[in-house]
Short mmCIF file of N, CA and C in Angstrom, two decimals:
data_model
loop_
_atom_site.label_atom_id
_atom_site.label_comp_id
_atom_site.label_asym_id
_atom_site.label_seq_id
_atom_site.Cartn_x
_atom_site.Cartn_y
_atom_site.Cartn_z
N UNK O 1 0.82 -1.18 0.00
CA UNK O 1 0.00 0.00 0.00
C UNK O 1 0.86 1.24 0.00
N UNK O 2 0.65 2.05 -0.97
CA UNK O 2 1.38 3.32 -0.99
C UNK O 2 0.45 4.44 -0.56
N UNK O 3 0.90 5.17 0.40
CA UNK O 3 0.11 6.30 0.89
C UNK O 3 0.75 7.59 0.44
N UNK O 4 -0.09 8.54 0.18
CA UNK O 4 0.41 9.86 -0.16
C UNK O 4 0.96 10.50 1.11
N UNK O 5 2.01 11.31 0.97
CA UNK O 5 2.55 11.97 2.15
C UNK O 5 1.52 12.96 2.71
N UNK O 6 1.59 13.14 4.01
CA UNK O 6 0.68 14.08 4.65
C UNK O 6 0.99 15.50 4.20
N UNK O 7 -0.04 16.26 4.01
CA UNK O 7 0.18 17.65 3.62
C UNK O 7 0.49 18.47 4.87
N UNK O 8 1.26 19.53 4.71
CA UNK O 8 1.59 20.35 5.88
C UNK O 8 0.31 21.02 6.41
N UNK O 9 0.29 21.33 7.69
CA UNK O 9 -0.91 21.98 8.22
C UNK O 9 -1.10 23.34 7.57
N UNK O 10 -2.35 23.66 7.38
CA UNK O 10 -2.62 24.94 6.74
C UNK O 10 -2.25 26.07 7.70
N UNK O 11 -1.74 27.14 7.13
CA UNK O 11 -1.34 28.28 7.94
C UNK O 11 -2.58 29.05 8.37
N UNK O 12 -2.58 29.57 9.58
CA UNK O 12 -3.73 30.35 10.01
C UNK O 12 -3.87 31.60 9.15
N UNK O 13 -5.09 31.97 8.89
CA UNK O 13 -5.31 33.14 8.07
C UNK O 13 -4.91 34.39 8.85
N UNK O 14 -4.39 35.34 8.13
CA UNK O 14 -3.94 36.58 8.77
C UNK O 14 -4.99 37.68 8.66
N UNK O 15 -6.20 37.30 8.32
CA UNK O 15 -7.26 38.29 8.19
C UNK O 15 -7.69 38.73 9.59
N UNK O 16 -7.65 40.01 9.82
CA UNK O 16 -7.95 40.57 11.12
C UNK O 16 -9.37 41.13 11.14
N UNK O 17 -10.01 41.10 12.31
CA UNK O 17 -11.32 41.73 12.43
C UNK O 17 -11.20 43.24 12.23
N UNK O 18 -12.20 43.81 11.62
CA UNK O 18 -12.24 45.26 11.42
C UNK O 18 -13.02 45.86 12.59
N UNK O 19 -12.47 46.86 13.28
CA UNK O 19 -13.18 47.45 14.42
C UNK O 19 -14.56 47.97 14.02
N UNK O 20 -15.51 47.86 14.94
CA UNK O 20 -16.87 48.33 14.66
C UNK O 20 -16.93 49.82 14.39
N UNK O 21 -15.92 50.56 14.83
CA UNK O 21 -15.91 52.01 14.63
C UNK O 21 -15.18 52.43 13.36
N UNK O 22 -14.73 51.46 12.57
CA UNK O 22 -13.98 51.77 11.35
C UNK O 22 -14.85 52.56 10.37
N UNK O 23 -14.20 53.46 9.64
CA UNK O 23 -14.93 54.30 8.69
C UNK O 23 -15.42 53.53 7.47
N UNK O 24 -14.87 52.34 7.21
CA UNK O 24 -15.34 51.58 6.04
C UNK O 24 -16.70 50.92 6.32
N UNK O 25 -17.07 50.83 7.60
CA UNK O 25 -18.36 50.24 7.96
C UNK O 25 -19.43 51.32 7.83
N UNK O 26 -20.28 51.18 6.81
CA UNK O 26 -21.28 52.21 6.55
C UNK O 26 -22.72 51.71 6.58
N UNK O 27 -22.96 50.43 6.32
CA UNK O 27 -24.31 49.90 6.18
C UNK O 27 -24.62 48.88 7.27
N UNK O 28 -25.68 49.10 8.07
CA UNK O 28 -26.02 48.11 9.11
C UNK O 28 -26.38 46.77 8.48
N UNK O 29 -26.04 45.67 9.18
CA UNK O 29 -26.36 44.35 8.64
C UNK O 29 -27.82 44.00 8.86
N UNK O 30 -28.48 44.66 9.82
CA UNK O 30 -29.89 44.40 10.09
C UNK O 30 -30.45 45.57 10.88
N UNK O 31 -31.74 45.80 10.75
CA UNK O 31 -32.36 46.94 11.45
C UNK O 31 -32.29 46.79 12.97
N UNK O 32 -32.26 45.56 13.49
CA UNK O 32 -32.13 45.35 14.92
C UNK O 32 -30.69 45.52 15.41
N UNK O 33 -29.76 45.53 14.48
CA UNK O 33 -28.34 45.62 14.82
C UNK O 33 -27.69 46.82 14.13
N UNK O 34 -28.12 48.02 14.46
CA UNK O 34 -27.59 49.20 13.76
C UNK O 34 -26.11 49.47 14.02
N UNK O 35 -25.57 48.93 15.12
CA UNK O 35 -24.16 49.18 15.43
C UNK O 35 -23.21 48.26 14.68
N UNK O 36 -23.72 47.17 14.12
CA UNK O 36 -22.88 46.26 13.35
C UNK O 36 -23.07 46.61 11.88
N UNK O 37 -22.01 47.15 11.31
CA UNK O 37 -22.08 47.63 9.92
C UNK O 37 -21.03 46.94 9.06
N UNK O 38 -21.29 46.93 7.77
CA UNK O 38 -20.35 46.41 6.77
C UNK O 38 -20.24 47.47 5.67
N UNK O 39 -19.26 47.32 4.78
CA UNK O 39 -19.16 48.29 3.68
C UNK O 39 -20.44 48.26 2.84
N UNK O 40 -20.83 49.38 2.32
CA UNK O 40 -22.06 49.46 1.53
C UNK O 40 -21.83 49.33 0.04
N UNK O 41 -20.65 49.55 -0.41
CA UNK O 41 -20.34 49.52 -1.84
C UNK O 41 -19.07 48.74 -2.05
N UNK O 42 -18.83 48.16 -3.15
CA UNK O 42 -19.62 48.02 -4.36
C UNK O 42 -20.58 46.85 -4.31
N UNK O 43 -20.47 45.99 -3.28
CA UNK O 43 -21.34 44.82 -3.17
C UNK O 43 -22.51 45.10 -2.23
N UNK O 44 -23.59 44.33 -2.33
CA UNK O 44 -24.66 44.46 -1.34
C UNK O 44 -24.16 44.04 0.04
N UNK O 45 -24.78 44.54 1.08
CA UNK O 45 -24.28 44.30 2.44
C UNK O 45 -24.23 42.82 2.81
N UNK O 46 -25.13 42.00 2.27
CA UNK O 46 -25.12 40.58 2.61
C UNK O 46 -23.96 39.82 1.97
N UNK O 47 -23.20 40.45 1.13
CA UNK O 47 -22.05 39.80 0.50
C UNK O 47 -20.73 40.08 1.22
N UNK O 48 -20.80 40.76 2.38
CA UNK O 48 -19.60 41.05 3.17
C UNK O 48 -19.61 40.24 4.46
N UNK O 49 -18.46 39.78 4.87
CA UNK O 49 -18.31 39.10 6.15
C UNK O 49 -18.45 40.15 7.25
N UNK O 50 -19.31 39.93 8.25
CA UNK O 50 -19.58 40.97 9.25
C UNK O 50 -18.42 41.25 10.20
N UNK O 51 -17.44 40.36 10.29
CA UNK O 51 -16.30 40.59 11.19
C UNK O 51 -15.12 41.19 10.45
N UNK O 52 -14.79 40.63 9.31
CA UNK O 52 -13.60 41.06 8.58
C UNK O 52 -13.88 42.07 7.48
N UNK O 53 -15.15 42.25 7.12
CA UNK O 53 -15.58 43.15 6.04
C UNK O 53 -14.98 42.77 4.69
N UNK O 54 -14.58 41.52 4.54
CA UNK O 54 -14.11 41.04 3.25
C UNK O 54 -15.30 40.49 2.48
N UNK O 55 -15.20 40.49 1.16
CA UNK O 55 -16.31 39.97 0.37
C UNK O 55 -16.40 38.46 0.54
N UNK O 56 -17.62 37.97 0.53
CA UNK O 56 -17.86 36.53 0.67
C UNK O 56 -17.92 35.93 -0.72
N UNK O 57 -17.11 34.90 -0.94
CA UNK O 57 -17.10 34.20 -2.22
C UNK O 57 -18.26 33.20 -2.22
N UNK O 58 -19.23 33.42 -3.08
CA UNK O 58 -20.42 32.58 -3.13
C UNK O 58 -20.07 31.13 -3.43
N UNK O 59 -19.06 30.90 -4.26
CA UNK O 59 -18.68 29.53 -4.60
C UNK O 59 -18.22 28.75 -3.36
N UNK O 60 -17.58 29.45 -2.42
CA UNK O 60 -17.09 28.79 -1.21
C UNK O 60 -18.21 28.41 -0.25
N UNK O 61 -19.30 29.15 -0.27
CA UNK O 61 -20.39 28.91 0.68
C UNK O 61 -21.63 28.31 0.02
N UNK O 62 -21.48 27.88 -1.22
CA UNK O 62 -22.62 27.36 -1.97
C UNK O 62 -23.31 26.19 -1.25
N UNK O 63 -22.54 25.26 -0.69
CA UNK O 63 -23.15 24.11 -0.01
C UNK O 63 -23.92 24.57 1.24
N UNK O 64 -23.38 25.56 1.95
CA UNK O 64 -24.10 26.09 3.10
C UNK O 64 -25.39 26.78 2.68
N UNK O 65 -25.35 27.48 1.56
CA UNK O 65 -26.56 28.13 1.05
C UNK O 65 -27.62 27.11 0.67
N UNK O 66 -27.19 26.03 0.05
CA UNK O 66 -28.14 24.97 -0.32
C UNK O 66 -28.78 24.36 0.92
N UNK O 67 -27.98 24.14 1.96
CA UNK O 67 -28.51 23.60 3.21
C UNK O 67 -29.54 24.55 3.81
N UNK O 68 -29.24 25.85 3.78
CA UNK O 68 -30.18 26.85 4.31
C UNK O 68 -31.47 26.88 3.48
N UNK O 69 -31.34 26.71 2.16
CA UNK O 69 -32.53 26.70 1.31
C UNK O 69 -33.43 25.51 1.63
N UNK O 70 -32.80 24.37 1.97
CA UNK O 70 -33.58 23.20 2.36
C UNK O 70 -34.25 23.41 3.72
N UNK O 71 -33.50 24.04 4.63
CA UNK O 71 -34.00 24.26 5.98
C UNK O 71 -35.12 25.31 6.01
N UNK O 72 -34.98 26.33 5.17
CA UNK O 72 -35.98 27.41 5.11
C UNK O 72 -36.46 27.55 3.66
N UNK O 73 -37.45 26.74 3.28
CA UNK O 73 -37.86 26.70 1.87
C UNK O 73 -38.58 27.96 1.39
N UNK O 74 -39.25 28.68 2.28
CA UNK O 74 -39.97 29.88 1.83
C UNK O 74 -39.24 31.13 2.29
N UNK O 75 -39.52 32.23 1.61
CA UNK O 75 -38.88 33.49 1.99
C UNK O 75 -39.39 33.96 3.37
N UNK O 76 -40.64 33.60 3.69
CA UNK O 76 -41.18 33.97 5.00
C UNK O 76 -40.42 33.25 6.12
N UNK O 77 -40.14 31.98 5.91
CA UNK O 77 -39.39 31.21 6.90
C UNK O 77 -37.96 31.75 7.04
N UNK O 78 -37.37 32.12 5.93
CA UNK O 78 -36.01 32.66 5.96
C UNK O 78 -35.99 34.01 6.69
N UNK O 79 -36.98 34.85 6.43
CA UNK O 79 -37.05 36.15 7.11
C UNK O 79 -37.28 35.99 8.60
N UNK O 80 -38.13 35.02 8.96
CA UNK O 80 -38.39 34.76 10.38
C UNK O 80 -37.10 34.29 11.07
N UNK O 81 -36.37 33.40 10.42
CA UNK O 81 -35.11 32.90 10.98
C UNK O 81 -34.08 34.03 11.09
N UNK O 82 -34.09 34.91 10.09
CA UNK O 82 -33.17 36.05 10.12
C UNK O 82 -33.49 36.97 11.30
N UNK O 83 -34.78 37.23 11.52
CA UNK O 83 -35.20 38.07 12.66
C UNK O 83 -34.79 37.42 13.98
N UNK O 84 -35.01 36.11 14.09
CA UNK O 84 -34.64 35.40 15.32
C UNK O 84 -33.13 35.44 15.55
N UNK O 85 -32.37 35.27 14.49
CA UNK O 85 -30.91 35.32 14.62
C UNK O 85 -30.45 36.71 15.03
N UNK O 86 -31.07 37.75 14.45
CA UNK O 86 -30.71 39.12 14.80
C UNK O 86 -31.05 39.41 16.26
N UNK O 87 -32.21 38.91 16.72
CA UNK O 87 -32.59 39.10 18.12
C UNK O 87 -31.61 38.39 19.05
N UNK O 88 -31.20 37.19 18.67
CA UNK O 88 -30.24 36.43 19.48
C UNK O 88 -28.90 37.16 19.56
N UNK O 89 -28.43 37.68 18.44
CA UNK O 89 -27.17 38.43 18.42
C UNK O 89 -27.30 39.68 19.29
N UNK O 90 -28.42 40.37 19.16
CA UNK O 90 -28.63 41.58 19.97
C UNK O 90 -28.63 41.22 21.46
N UNK O 91 -29.27 40.13 21.82
CA UNK O 91 -29.32 39.69 23.21
C UNK O 91 -27.91 39.36 23.72
N UNK O 92 -27.13 38.67 22.90
CA UNK O 92 -25.77 38.32 23.30
C UNK O 92 -24.91 39.56 23.47
N UNK O 93 -25.08 40.53 22.57
CA UNK O 93 -24.31 41.77 22.68
C UNK O 93 -24.69 42.53 23.96
N UNK O 94 -25.98 42.55 24.27
CA UNK O 94 -26.43 43.22 25.50
C UNK O 94 -25.88 42.51 26.73
N UNK O 95 -25.90 41.17 26.72
CA UNK O 95 -25.34 40.40 27.84
C UNK O 95 -23.85 40.68 28.01
N UNK O 96 -23.14 40.72 26.89
CA UNK O 96 -21.70 40.99 26.95
C UNK O 96 -21.44 42.39 27.49
N UNK O 97 -22.25 43.35 27.10
CA UNK O 97 -22.09 44.72 27.59
C UNK O 97 -22.38 44.79 29.09
N UNK O 98 -23.42 44.08 29.54
CA UNK O 98 -23.72 44.04 30.98
C UNK O 98 -22.56 43.44 31.75
N UNK O 99 -22.00 42.36 31.23
CA UNK O 99 -20.88 41.71 31.90
C UNK O 99 -19.67 42.64 31.96
N UNK O 100 -19.39 43.35 30.85
CA UNK O 100 -18.29 44.32 30.84
C UNK O 100 -18.52 45.40 31.88
N UNK O 101 -19.76 45.88 31.99
CA UNK O 101 -20.07 46.92 32.96
C UNK O 101 -19.89 46.40 34.39
N UNK O 102 -20.31 45.16 34.64
CA UNK O 102 -20.13 44.57 35.98
C UNK O 102 -18.65 44.44 36.33
N UNK O 103 -17.86 43.98 35.37
CA UNK O 103 -16.43 43.84 35.61
C UNK O 103 -15.80 45.21 35.86
N UNK O 104 -16.21 46.22 35.09
CA UNK O 104 -15.66 47.56 35.28
C UNK O 104 -16.03 48.10 36.65
N UNK O 105 -17.28 47.87 37.09
CA UNK O 105 -17.69 48.32 38.43
C UNK O 105 -16.85 47.62 39.50
N UNK O 106 -16.61 46.32 39.33
CA UNK O 106 -15.81 45.58 40.30
C UNK O 106 -14.37 46.11 40.32
N UNK O 107 -13.82 46.41 39.16
CA UNK O 107 -12.47 46.98 39.10
C UNK O 107 -12.43 48.35 39.78
N UNK O 108 -13.43 49.17 39.51
CA UNK O 108 -13.49 50.50 40.14
C UNK O 108 -13.58 50.38 41.65
N UNK O 109 -14.38 49.44 42.13
CA UNK O 109 -14.53 49.23 43.56
C UNK O 109 -13.20 48.79 44.18
N UNK O 110 -12.53 47.84 43.54
CA UNK O 110 -11.24 47.37 44.05
C UNK O 110 -10.21 48.50 44.04
N UNK O 111 -10.21 49.32 43.02
CA UNK O 111 -9.28 50.45 42.94
C UNK O 111 -9.55 51.44 44.07
N UNK O 112 -10.83 51.71 44.31
CA UNK O 112 -11.20 52.62 45.39
C UNK O 112 -10.77 52.04 46.74
N UNK O 113 -10.98 50.75 46.96
CA UNK O 113 -10.57 50.12 48.21
C UNK O 113 -9.05 50.21 48.38
N UNK O 114 -8.32 49.97 47.30
CA UNK O 114 -6.86 50.05 47.36
C UNK O 114 -6.41 51.46 47.72
N UNK O 115 -7.03 52.47 47.09
CA UNK O 115 -6.67 53.85 47.38
C UNK O 115 -6.92 54.20 48.85
N UNK O 116 -8.04 53.74 49.39
CA UNK O 116 -8.35 53.99 50.79
C UNK O 116 -7.33 53.30 51.69
N UNK O 117 -7.00 52.06 51.36
CA UNK O 117 -6.01 51.33 52.15
C UNK O 117 -4.65 52.02 52.11
N UNK O 118 -4.26 52.54 50.95
CA UNK O 118 -2.99 53.25 50.83
C UNK O 118 -2.99 54.52 51.68
N UNK O 119 -4.12 55.24 51.72
CA UNK O 119 -4.21 56.44 52.54
C UNK O 119 -4.09 56.09 54.02
N UNK O 120 -4.74 55.01 54.43
CA UNK O 120 -4.68 54.58 55.83
C UNK O 120 -3.25 54.19 56.19
N UNK O 121 -2.61 53.41 55.34
CA UNK O 121 -1.23 53.00 55.60
C UNK O 121 -0.32 54.22 55.64
N UNK O 122 -0.53 55.14 54.73
CA UNK O 122 0.29 56.35 54.69
C UNK O 122 0.14 57.14 55.99
N UNK O 123 -1.08 57.34 56.47
CA UNK O 123 -1.30 58.06 57.72
C UNK O 123 -0.66 57.31 58.89
N UNK O 124 -0.80 56.00 58.90
CA UNK O 124 -0.23 55.19 59.97
C UNK O 124 1.29 55.33 59.99
N UNK O 125 1.90 55.32 58.81
CA UNK O 125 3.35 55.46 58.72
C UNK O 125 3.80 56.84 59.19
N UNK O 126 3.04 57.89 58.88
CA UNK O 126 3.37 59.24 59.33
C UNK O 126 3.30 59.32 60.85
N UNK O 127 2.28 58.69 61.44
CA UNK O 127 2.14 58.70 62.89
C UNK O 127 3.31 57.97 63.51
N UNK O 128 3.68 56.82 62.97
CA UNK O 128 4.79 56.03 63.50
C UNK O 128 6.09 56.84 63.44
N UNK O 129 6.33 57.56 62.34
CA UNK O 129 7.55 58.33 62.17
C UNK O 129 7.60 59.48 63.17
N UNK O 130 6.45 60.13 63.42
CA UNK O 130 6.42 61.25 64.35
C UNK O 130 6.60 60.79 65.79
N UNK O 131 6.32 59.55 66.11
CA UNK O 131 6.48 59.04 67.46
C UNK O 131 7.91 58.64 67.77
N UNK O 132 8.76 58.52 66.78
CA UNK O 132 10.15 58.14 66.99
C UNK O 132 10.88 59.32 67.64
N UNK O 133 11.47 59.09 68.84
CA UNK O 133 12.19 60.21 69.50
C UNK O 133 13.46 60.59 68.74
N UNK O 134 13.76 61.85 68.74
CA UNK O 134 14.94 62.35 68.03
C UNK O 134 16.18 62.27 68.86
#
């Protein structure tokens, strides 16, 4: 039995996410998600990847599109699924923002506690120094 040699592992793609505040992001991907934008030209917004803002090659995703067409045979079903997906994304973004706010509050509280402790230690050290006889 002759086996073909193993191919080298594929290199990770160097495509970086585009910040949500980037000026190339002009068109919202959905009315429920106005903060997530993709380029508006020259392709329609659904032809851009929402993270990298690169164009989506239809040939590469053709099998996924066929699967979605089988799963959602009517345009009404597809629109309903799109609305549900947008609501889920919005919910996840809100949850992530709440978690970020909680972490920031906890950090602020810890910083405030540290500052108070430093002031107390500083005063204590000043008192100790003044009590030392000359």
